Coordinates of C-alpha atoms in Angstrom, one line a residue:
M13 CA 2.3 28.2 -12.2
P14 CA 2.1 24.7 -10.7
D15 CA 5.2 22.5 -10.9
P16 CA 5.3 20.3 -14.0
L17 CA 4.2 16.7 -13.4
L18 CA 6.9 14.1 -12.9
T19 CA 7.0 11.1 -15.2
T20 CA 8.2 7.5 -14.5
P21 CA 10.6 5.7 -16.8
L22 CA 7.6 3.8 -18.2
H23 CA 5.7 6.9 -19.4
T24 CA 6.4 6.3 -23.1
E25 CA 5.2 2.7 -22.7
H26 CA 1.9 3.9 -21.2
V27 CA 1.3 6.5 -23.9
R28 CA 2.1 3.8 -26.6
L29 CA -0.5 1.5 -25.0
G30 CA -3.1 4.2 -25.0
G31 CA -3.1 4.7 -21.2
R32 CA -5.4 7.4 -19.9
M33 CA -2.9 9.7 -18.1
V34 CA -4.0 11.7 -15.1
P35 CA -2.2 13.8 -12.4
F36 CA -1.5 11.8 -9.2
A37 CA 0.5 13.0 -6.2
G38 CA 2.7 15.2 -8.5
W39 CA 3.1 12.5 -11.2
E40 CA 1.5 11.8 -14.5
M41 CA 0.2 8.2 -14.2
P42 CA -2.2 5.9 -16.1
I43 CA -5.6 5.6 -14.4
Q44 CA -6.6 2.9 -16.9
F45 CA -5.8 1.4 -20.3
G46 CA -8.1 0.5 -23.2
G47 CA -10.0 -2.3 -21.5
G48 CA -11.2 -0.2 -18.6
I49 CA -10.8 -0.4 -14.8
L50 CA -13.1 -3.3 -14.1
A51 CA -11.7 -5.4 -16.9
E52 CA -8.2 -4.8 -15.6
A53 CA -9.2 -5.8 -12.0
R54 CA -10.7 -9.0 -13.3
A55 CA -7.6 -9.8 -15.3
V56 CA -5.5 -9.6 -12.1
R57 CA -7.9 -11.9 -10.2
S58 CA -7.9 -14.4 -13.1
G59 CA -4.4 -14.2 -14.6
A60 CA -1.8 -11.5 -14.1
G61 CA -1.7 -7.7 -14.1
L62 CA 1.2 -5.3 -14.6
F63 CA 1.4 -2.1 -12.7
D64 CA 3.8 0.9 -12.8
V65 CA 4.4 1.9 -9.2
S66 CA 7.5 3.8 -9.8
H67 CA 5.9 7.0 -8.4
M68 CA 6.2 5.5 -4.9
A69 CA 9.3 6.7 -2.9
R70 CA 12.3 4.4 -2.6
L71 CA 14.6 5.6 0.2
R72 CA 17.8 3.8 1.0
V73 CA 18.9 4.1 4.6
S74 CA 22.4 2.9 5.4
G75 CA 25.2 3.2 7.9
G76 CA 25.8 2.3 11.5
D77 CA 22.6 4.0 12.8
A78 CA 20.3 2.8 9.9
R79 CA 18.6 0.1 11.8
A80 CA 18.1 2.2 14.9
L81 CA 16.7 5.1 12.8
L82 CA 14.1 2.9 11.2
D83 CA 13.3 1.0 14.4
W84 CA 12.5 4.4 15.9
T85 CA 10.4 5.8 13.0
H86 CA 8.6 2.6 11.9
T87 CA 6.2 0.5 13.9
A88 CA 7.5 -2.9 12.8
D89 CA 10.3 -4.7 14.5
I90 CA 13.4 -3.5 12.5
G91 CA 15.6 -5.1 15.1
E92 CA 18.9 -7.1 14.9
A93 CA 16.8 -10.3 14.5
M94 CA 15.4 -9.0 11.2
P95 CA 17.4 -11.0 8.6
A96 CA 18.8 -9.6 5.4
G97 CA 16.3 -10.1 2.6
R98 CA 13.3 -9.7 4.9
A99 CA 10.4 -7.2 4.3
R100 CA 8.2 -5.8 7.0
Y101 CA 5.1 -3.7 6.6
G102 CA 4.3 -1.0 9.2
L103 CA 3.6 2.6 9.9
F104 CA 5.5 5.9 10.3
C105 CA 3.9 7.5 13.3
N106 CA 4.2 11.0 14.8
E107 CA 4.7 11.7 18.5
R108 CA 0.9 11.6 19.0
G109 CA 0.6 8.2 17.5
G110 CA -0.9 9.6 14.3
I111 CA -0.1 7.8 11.0
I112 CA 2.2 9.9 8.8
D113 CA 2.3 7.1 6.2
D114 CA 2.5 3.4 5.8
G115 CA 5.2 1.5 4.0
I116 CA 7.4 -1.5 3.7
V117 CA 11.0 -1.7 5.0
Y118 CA 13.4 -4.2 3.3
R119 CA 16.7 -5.2 4.8
L120 CA 19.2 -5.3 2.0
G121 CA 22.3 -6.0 4.2
E122 CA 23.9 -5.7 7.6
T123 CA 23.5 -1.9 7.7
D124 CA 21.6 -1.3 4.5
F125 CA 17.8 -0.9 4.2
L126 CA 15.2 0.2 1.7
A127 CA 12.0 2.0 2.8
V128 CA 9.1 2.4 0.4
A129 CA 6.6 5.1 1.0
N130 CA 3.5 6.5 -0.8
A131 CA 4.1 9.1 -3.5
A132 CA 1.7 11.6 -1.8
N133 CA 3.8 11.4 1.4
A134 CA 7.3 11.0 -0.1
A135 CA 8.5 14.5 1.0
K136 CA 7.0 14.2 4.4
V137 CA 8.5 10.8 5.1
R138 CA 11.9 11.9 3.8
A139 CA 11.8 15.0 6.1
W140 CA 10.7 12.8 9.0
L141 CA 13.7 10.5 8.5
E142 CA 16.1 13.4 8.0
R143 CA 14.8 15.1 11.2
W144 CA 15.5 12.0 13.4
R145 CA 18.8 11.3 11.6
A146 CA 20.0 14.8 12.5
E147 CA 18.6 14.7 16.1
R148 CA 19.4 11.1 17.2
F149 CA 21.0 8.9 14.6
P150 CA 23.8 10.8 12.8
A151 CA 25.6 7.6 11.7
A152 CA 22.8 6.9 9.2
S153 CA 22.7 8.2 5.6
L154 CA 19.6 8.7 3.4
D155 CA 19.6 8.4 -0.4
D156 CA 16.5 8.9 -2.5
L157 CA 16.5 6.3 -5.2
T158 CA 13.1 7.1 -6.6
V159 CA 14.1 8.5 -10.0
H160 CA 17.0 6.1 -10.4
V161 CA 15.2 2.8 -9.6
A162 CA 11.9 2.0 -11.1
M163 CA 9.2 -0.2 -9.5
I164 CA 6.9 -2.6 -11.4
A165 CA 4.3 -4.8 -9.8
L166 CA 3.3 -8.1 -11.4
Q167 CA 0.3 -9.5 -9.5
G168 CA -2.2 -12.4 -10.0
P169 CA -2.5 -16.2 -9.9
R170 CA -0.2 -16.5 -12.9
A171 CA 2.3 -14.0 -11.7
M172 CA 4.7 -16.3 -10.0
E173 CA 4.9 -18.8 -12.9
M174 CA 5.8 -15.8 -15.1
V175 CA 8.5 -14.7 -12.7
A176 CA 9.8 -18.2 -12.3
A177 CA 10.1 -18.6 -16.1
A178 CA 12.1 -15.3 -16.3
T179 CA 14.4 -16.2 -13.3
E180 CA 15.4 -19.7 -14.2
S181 CA 18.8 -19.4 -12.6
A182 CA 17.3 -18.8 -9.1
P183 CA 13.9 -19.3 -7.5
P184 CA 11.8 -16.2 -6.8
P185 CA 11.8 -15.1 -3.1
R186 CA 9.3 -16.4 -0.6
P187 CA 6.5 -14.1 0.6
F188 CA 7.7 -10.9 2.3
R189 CA 11.3 -11.5 1.2
L190 CA 13.5 -9.6 -1.3
A191 CA 16.3 -10.9 -3.5
E192 CA 18.7 -9.3 -5.9
M193 CA 18.5 -11.3 -9.1
Q194 CA 18.4 -11.4 -12.9
V195 CA 14.9 -11.2 -14.4
G196 CA 15.2 -12.1 -18.1
G197 CA 18.7 -10.7 -18.1
V198 CA 17.7 -7.5 -16.3
P199 CA 19.2 -7.0 -12.8
A200 CA 16.6 -6.0 -10.2
W201 CA 15.5 -6.3 -6.6
V202 CA 12.6 -8.6 -6.6
A203 CA 10.2 -8.5 -3.6
R204 CA 7.4 -10.9 -2.9
T205 CA 5.0 -8.1 -1.9
G206 CA 2.1 -6.3 -3.4
Y207 CA -1.1 -4.3 -2.9
T208 CA -3.8 -6.3 -4.6
G209 CA -4.6 -9.3 -2.4
E210 CA -3.0 -11.6 -5.0
D211 CA 0.4 -13.3 -5.0
G212 CA 3.1 -11.6 -7.0
V213 CA 6.2 -9.5 -6.9
E214 CA 7.3 -5.9 -7.0
M215 CA 10.4 -5.6 -9.2
M216 CA 12.9 -2.7 -8.8
P217 CA 15.2 -2.5 -11.8
R218 CA 17.4 0.5 -12.8
A219 CA 15.3 3.2 -14.4
E220 CA 17.0 2.6 -17.8
D221 CA 16.0 -1.1 -17.7
A222 CA 12.4 -0.6 -16.7
A223 CA 10.9 -0.5 -20.2
A224 CA 12.5 -3.8 -21.2
L225 CA 11.2 -5.5 -18.1
W226 CA 7.7 -4.1 -18.6
R227 CA 7.6 -5.2 -22.2
M228 CA 8.9 -8.7 -21.3
F229 CA 5.9 -9.4 -19.0
A230 CA 3.4 -7.6 -21.2
E231 CA 4.4 -9.8 -24.1
A232 CA 4.2 -12.9 -21.8
G233 CA 0.5 -12.2 -21.3
S234 CA 0.1 -10.0 -18.3
E235 CA -2.4 -7.1 -18.6
P236 CA -1.2 -3.6 -18.2
C237 CA -3.2 -2.0 -15.4
G238 CA -3.7 1.5 -14.1
L239 CA -4.2 3.2 -10.7
G240 CA -8.0 2.7 -11.0
A241 CA -7.8 -1.1 -11.0
R242 CA -5.2 -1.0 -8.2
D243 CA -7.6 0.9 -6.0
V244 CA -10.4 -1.6 -6.7
L245 CA -8.2 -4.5 -5.9
R246 CA -6.7 -3.1 -2.7
L247 CA -10.2 -2.2 -1.4
E248 CA -11.5 -5.8 -2.1
A249 CA -8.5 -7.1 -0.2
G250 CA -9.2 -4.8 2.7
L251 CA -6.0 -2.9 2.3
L252 CA -6.0 0.7 3.6
L253 CA -5.1 3.8 1.6
H254 CA -3.3 6.6 3.4
G255 CA -5.1 9.9 3.0
S256 CA -8.4 8.1 2.8
D257 CA -8.6 5.3 5.4
M258 CA -5.9 6.6 7.7
D259 CA -3.9 9.8 8.3
E260 CA -2.3 11.7 11.1
S261 CA -5.6 12.0 13.0
V262 CA -5.8 8.2 13.2
N263 CA -3.7 5.9 15.3
P264 CA -2.9 2.3 14.3
I265 CA -5.4 0.7 16.8
E266 CA -8.3 2.6 15.4
A267 CA -7.3 1.6 11.9
G268 CA -7.2 -2.0 12.9
L269 CA -3.4 -2.3 12.2
E270 CA -2.2 -3.4 15.6
R271 CA -0.7 -6.6 14.1
F272 CA 1.8 -4.3 12.3
V273 CA 2.9 -2.6 15.5
H274 CA 5.7 -4.0 17.6
L275 CA 4.2 -2.7 20.9
G276 CA 7.3 -3.9 22.9
S277 CA 9.6 -1.5 21.1
D278 CA 10.4 2.1 21.7
F279 CA 9.2 3.7 18.4
C280 CA 8.1 7.3 18.0
G281 CA 4.6 7.6 19.4
A282 CA 4.8 4.2 21.1
E283 CA 3.5 5.3 24.5
V284 CA 0.3 6.8 22.9
V285 CA -0.3 3.8 20.8
R286 CA 0.3 1.4 23.7
R287 CA -2.2 3.4 25.8
A288 CA -4.8 3.1 22.9
A289 CA -4.2 -0.6 22.7
E290 CA -4.7 -1.1 26.5
Q291 CA -7.8 1.1 26.7
G292 CA -9.4 0.0 23.5
A293 CA -10.4 2.3 20.6
Q294 CA -13.7 4.0 20.8
R295 CA -14.0 3.9 17.0
R296 CA -12.7 1.3 14.6
L297 CA -12.2 1.1 10.8
T298 CA -15.0 -1.3 9.7
G299 CA -15.9 -2.9 6.4
F300 CA -19.4 -2.8 5.1
K301 CA -21.3 -4.0 2.0
T302 CA -24.6 -2.6 0.7
R303 CA -27.7 -4.8 0.6
Q304 CA -29.0 -3.4 -2.7
R305 CA -27.7 -2.1 -6.0
G306 CA -27.6 1.7 -6.5
A307 CA -25.5 4.7 -5.6
V308 CA -21.8 3.9 -4.7
P309 CA -20.5 5.2 -1.3
R310 CA -17.5 7.4 -1.5
A311 CA -15.2 9.0 1.0
H312 CA -17.1 11.2 3.5
S313 CA -20.4 9.6 2.9
P314 CA -22.2 9.6 6.3
L315 CA -22.9 6.3 8.0
L316 CA -26.1 6.0 10.0
A317 CA -27.8 3.6 12.4
D318 CA -31.5 4.0 13.5
G319 CA -31.5 7.4 11.8
E320 CA -28.5 8.8 13.7
R321 CA -25.2 9.6 12.2
V322 CA -22.6 7.3 13.7
G323 CA -19.6 7.5 11.4
E324 CA -18.3 8.3 8.0
A325 CA -17.1 6.2 5.0
T326 CA -13.5 6.5 4.0
S327 CA -13.4 4.4 0.8
G328 CA -16.1 2.7 -1.3
G329 CA -16.7 1.3 -4.7
Y330 CA -18.2 -1.5 -6.8
S331 CA -16.4 -4.9 -6.4
P332 CA -16.3 -6.8 -9.7
T333 CA -15.0 -9.9 -7.9
L334 CA -17.9 -10.0 -5.4
D335 CA -20.5 -8.3 -7.7
T336 CA -21.5 -6.0 -4.8
T337 CA -20.8 -2.5 -3.5
I338 CA -18.3 -2.4 -0.6
G339 CA -16.7 0.2 1.6
L340 CA -14.7 1.1 4.7
G341 CA -15.5 3.6 7.4
Y342 CA -15.0 4.5 11.0
L343 CA -17.8 3.4 13.3
P344 CA -18.1 3.1 17.1
A345 CA -16.6 -0.1 18.4
R346 CA -20.0 -1.6 19.1
F347 CA -20.4 -2.0 15.3
G348 CA -17.4 -4.3 15.1
A349 CA -19.3 -7.6 14.8
P350 CA -20.3 -8.6 11.3
G351 CA -23.9 -8.2 10.3
A352 CA -24.7 -5.0 12.1
P353 CA -27.3 -3.0 10.0
I354 CA -26.3 0.5 9.0
Q355 CA -27.2 2.9 6.3
V356 CA -25.0 4.9 3.9
D357 CA -26.1 8.4 2.9
V358 CA -25.0 8.8 -0.8
R359 CA -25.8 12.3 -1.9
G360 CA -29.0 12.4 0.2
K361 CA -30.1 8.8 -0.7
L362 CA -30.0 6.2 2.1
I363 CA -28.6 2.9 1.1
E364 CA -29.1 -0.2 3.3
A365 CA -25.9 -1.9 4.3
E366 CA -24.3 -4.2 6.9
T367 CA -20.9 -4.5 8.5
V368 CA -18.7 -7.3 7.3
A369 CA -15.4 -8.9 8.4
L370 CA -12.2 -7.8 6.5
P371 CA -10.9 -8.6 4.0
F372 CA -13.8 -8.6 1.6
Y373 CA -11.9 -10.9 -0.7
T374 CA -9.2 -13.5 0.1
R375 CA -7.4 -15.3 -2.7
S376 CA -7.7 -19.1 -3.0
R377 CA -4.8 -21.0 -1.6
S378 CA -4.6 -22.9 -4.8
N379 CA -3.6 -19.7 -6.6

């Protein structure tokens, strides 16, 4: 018998709203609501969308060795210069430079941090931190807050005006910052981060307060959105998905994530990653778009050039914002320049495509 699926504190809200619930990384989560995936994605691009991301792991790392533990296991610079309230995105790499997971680390206080990891890799990241805590950083403690603290993302061009209206006593945090504040009377960590390519926040209230916070923003006009729209939006924004676009067989240089690696620090796998940066990657994650309507490329679709297989797609789908089909895949470095012609083999049908610069979509600065 498989283990029963976990549910977030917002499960009842999702069922009440008619969410289509599916298994995802051990959780029962909404893939979409009544309007459908594309309508939800458009709502986020034009207004504001509300996402339950409580399935993601929230791990509190504290104590005298907390900073050192995270600086060793995470590729960002979690050094003394990282101020309280700052957020940094990076990668958890193994000794070979392979990507165990990606995630954001928030500094809550002098010796107090919050690491957010993907639901599918929660146990692996927890075990990785525990291993190094036991081996090298014993003055750190690790507390799993996932079931005690919910996480709600509000994203879109109207998101920040909604947040500002609910936090009149204090302004919302600046991008890649976190603040502890009252949101409509609900205490929460509020982080100016997200996974959609739009401005917005990720709010972390206590589990028992999550439904009230969700209803507050739903009633203010934000569109409840499921995992389907989240995947469409992150692909449009050129944001990678672990398990599809990167994994432990991929290093950060191949994945095009070197800007999130502090190459001057001594993190786990640093020597291998530095060598890859110095020598240059033989393959790179590359964006592409099709030149015609038709079959949609998916993970593992072969990528060809002049009739020869040269790579493989990792993600793909229809972009409602750009009204075209887009994808990501690993190709030899010579295909890095935009405009290189390729073909995508979708179930035996060859689709003409070309490489493009990432991201596919960038929000207007006026948003």
